[in-house]
XYZ file of C-alpha atoms in Angstrom:
190
model
C -96.768 16.520 7.327
C -99.532 17.882 8.412
C -100.159 21.683 8.580
C -99.051 21.870 12.320
C -95.636 20.565 11.599
C -96.580 16.507 12.859
C -95.543 13.777 11.172
C -99.199 12.023 10.263
C -100.587 9.745 12.736
C -99.678 6.218 11.311
C -95.985 7.013 10.690
C -94.675 3.739 11.362
C -96.504 2.678 7.937
C -93.672 4.016 6.118
C -90.485 1.728 5.350
C -87.193 2.634 7.613
C -84.660 4.709 5.839
C -81.954 2.578 4.221
C -78.975 1.889 6.052
C -75.670 1.216 4.728
C -74.511 -2.590 5.237
C -71.247 -1.655 5.829
C -72.033 0.640 8.700
C -71.729 -3.109 11.039
C -67.922 -3.703 10.229
C -67.419 -0.118 10.823
C -69.062 -0.466 14.394
C -67.397 -4.089 15.056
C -63.885 -2.308 14.340
C -64.367 0.477 16.351
C -65.407 -0.827 19.358
C -62.090 -4.130 18.456
C -59.959 -1.014 18.492
C -61.127 1.036 21.392
C -60.501 -2.937 23.597
C -57.540 -2.566 22.258
C -56.452 0.970 22.810
C -57.645 -0.094 26.557
C -55.441 -2.910 26.691
C -52.686 -1.190 26.160
C -53.467 1.734 28.386
C -53.735 -0.920 30.940
C -50.559 -2.338 30.264
C -48.561 0.242 29.863
C -49.863 1.946 33.673
C -49.164 -1.571 35.338
C -45.229 -1.704 33.342
C -44.732 2.033 34.966
C -46.304 0.960 38.228
C -43.174 -1.400 38.836
C -40.810 0.672 37.125
C -38.065 3.286 38.539
C -38.261 7.083 38.039
C -35.103 8.039 37.656
C -35.397 11.911 39.215
C -37.122 10.854 41.991
C -37.031 8.980 45.386
C -39.768 5.828 45.320
C -38.842 3.263 46.955
C -41.901 2.352 49.702
C -39.357 1.558 52.579
C -36.812 3.979 51.323
C -39.428 7.225 51.625
C -40.999 5.944 54.899
C -37.418 5.933 56.347
C -36.403 8.934 55.261
C -39.876 10.859 55.919
C -39.312 9.350 59.610
C -36.089 10.368 59.845
C -36.496 14.437 57.943
C -39.473 14.607 60.340
C -37.210 14.378 63.632
C -34.265 16.291 61.635
C -36.557 18.646 60.648
C -38.596 19.327 63.622
C -34.867 19.604 65.567
C -33.537 21.876 63.332
C -36.701 24.485 63.447
C -36.997 23.741 66.840
C -32.990 24.645 67.892
C -33.187 27.633 70.362
C -31.094 30.423 68.355
C -30.333 33.114 71.105
C -28.021 34.309 73.152
C -23.626 34.876 72.259
C -22.627 34.707 69.321
C -20.964 31.840 70.296
C -24.005 29.920 71.469
C -25.703 30.927 68.097
C -22.728 29.300 66.463
C -22.729 26.075 68.732
C -26.196 25.774 67.642
C -25.816 26.381 64.191
C -23.001 23.332 64.373
C -25.963 21.102 66.006
C -28.141 21.748 63.340
C -25.214 19.861 61.115
C -25.333 16.970 63.599
C -29.136 16.519 63.026
C -28.801 16.759 59.124
C -25.973 14.240 59.382
C -27.525 11.984 61.772
C -31.049 11.801 59.370
C -28.203 10.833 56.340
C -26.251 7.473 58.217
C -29.563 6.490 59.460
C -31.310 6.844 55.939
C -27.790 4.906 54.381
C -28.117 2.249 56.883
C -30.866 0.545 54.353
C -29.870 -1.970 52.344
C -27.362 -0.598 49.834
C -28.858 -2.769 47.264
C -32.220 -1.582 47.986
C -31.014 2.342 47.605
C -29.540 1.586 44.597
C -32.406 0.393 42.939
C -34.231 3.449 43.904
C -31.389 5.776 41.826
C -31.446 9.119 43.539
C -30.865 8.264 47.077
C -27.251 8.266 47.309
C -26.933 11.096 45.267
C -29.458 13.068 47.922
C -27.688 12.085 50.422
C -24.617 13.274 49.187
C -26.341 16.610 48.832
C -27.414 16.037 51.973
C -23.943 15.916 53.162
C -22.791 18.532 50.769
C -25.065 21.300 52.754
C -23.685 20.455 55.968
C -20.135 21.031 54.488
C -21.270 24.095 53.019
C -22.131 25.345 56.457
C -19.307 23.642 58.286
C -17.513 26.186 56.018
C -19.297 29.062 56.651
C -18.788 28.245 60.392
C -15.422 28.104 60.404
C -15.232 31.674 58.256
C -17.093 33.039 61.252
C -15.246 31.959 63.830
C -12.170 33.354 61.738
C -13.844 36.507 61.445
C -13.884 36.143 57.481
C -17.075 36.117 55.614
C -20.584 36.026 57.128
C -22.268 35.459 53.599
C -23.454 31.584 52.862
C -23.671 29.933 49.484
C -25.952 27.007 49.059
C -23.563 24.554 47.365
C -24.316 24.418 43.162
C -25.346 21.598 41.398
C -23.447 21.153 37.805
C -25.654 23.047 36.239
C -25.631 25.576 37.875
C -28.660 25.212 40.486
C -28.492 25.066 43.567
C -28.527 21.641 44.924
C -31.697 22.373 46.653
C -33.602 22.116 44.090
C -32.329 19.035 43.407
C -32.917 17.737 46.363
C -35.956 18.967 46.793
C -37.179 18.145 43.097
C -35.962 14.458 43.921
C -37.364 14.412 47.960
C -40.713 15.730 46.826
C -42.710 12.854 48.443
C -40.217 12.315 51.425
C -38.393 15.921 52.618
C -37.836 19.137 51.095
C -34.742 21.556 52.772
C -35.715 23.174 55.942
C -35.443 27.219 55.422
C -33.466 26.972 58.879
C -31.052 25.176 56.889
C -30.284 27.599 54.092
C -30.298 31.018 55.683
C -27.587 30.031 58.976
C -26.680 34.083 59.085
C -30.590 34.923 60.300
C -31.544 31.427 62.039
C -34.554 32.564 64.081
C -34.776 35.842 62.843
C -30.918 37.046 64.517
C -27.338 37.533 62.905
C -24.620 35.354 63.826
């Protein structure tokens, strides 16, 4: 190098540094390993794309029907007037239950084999029915002058069934809050 820190002007006249010949084989092996890894990843993704995920409703036809029915049910239960006498309020809560059961019945019209192929569907529908039964029990207690406390049914692990319902139907239908708080639906007590 000269005093200014630059290499000599005719640097190309020097021989190239020695290169270990094994690098050629290492680079070829690394390239092949990368191709194998990418091919495996593509195969795994393709295989998983055709599988039913056990905890989530993911069949395209079931999702389409359930979304449509859920949207109708949600707009119905959230749009019901909740004012008037206590008897009118109880009637509105009963009508909300009918809207939920109508949704469940319409989704159950999907072929049983198709529903069974998407594992959580029937359990998810049973949870909706369980929620309606709990609400009907609540309405019966209130009509008799009993306890006005509403409790969401529990799953076997002790968590509210609505957690399981929202997880299974995360891309389909969330449980409307108005169904979980019948005592204060619409901001008024029954």
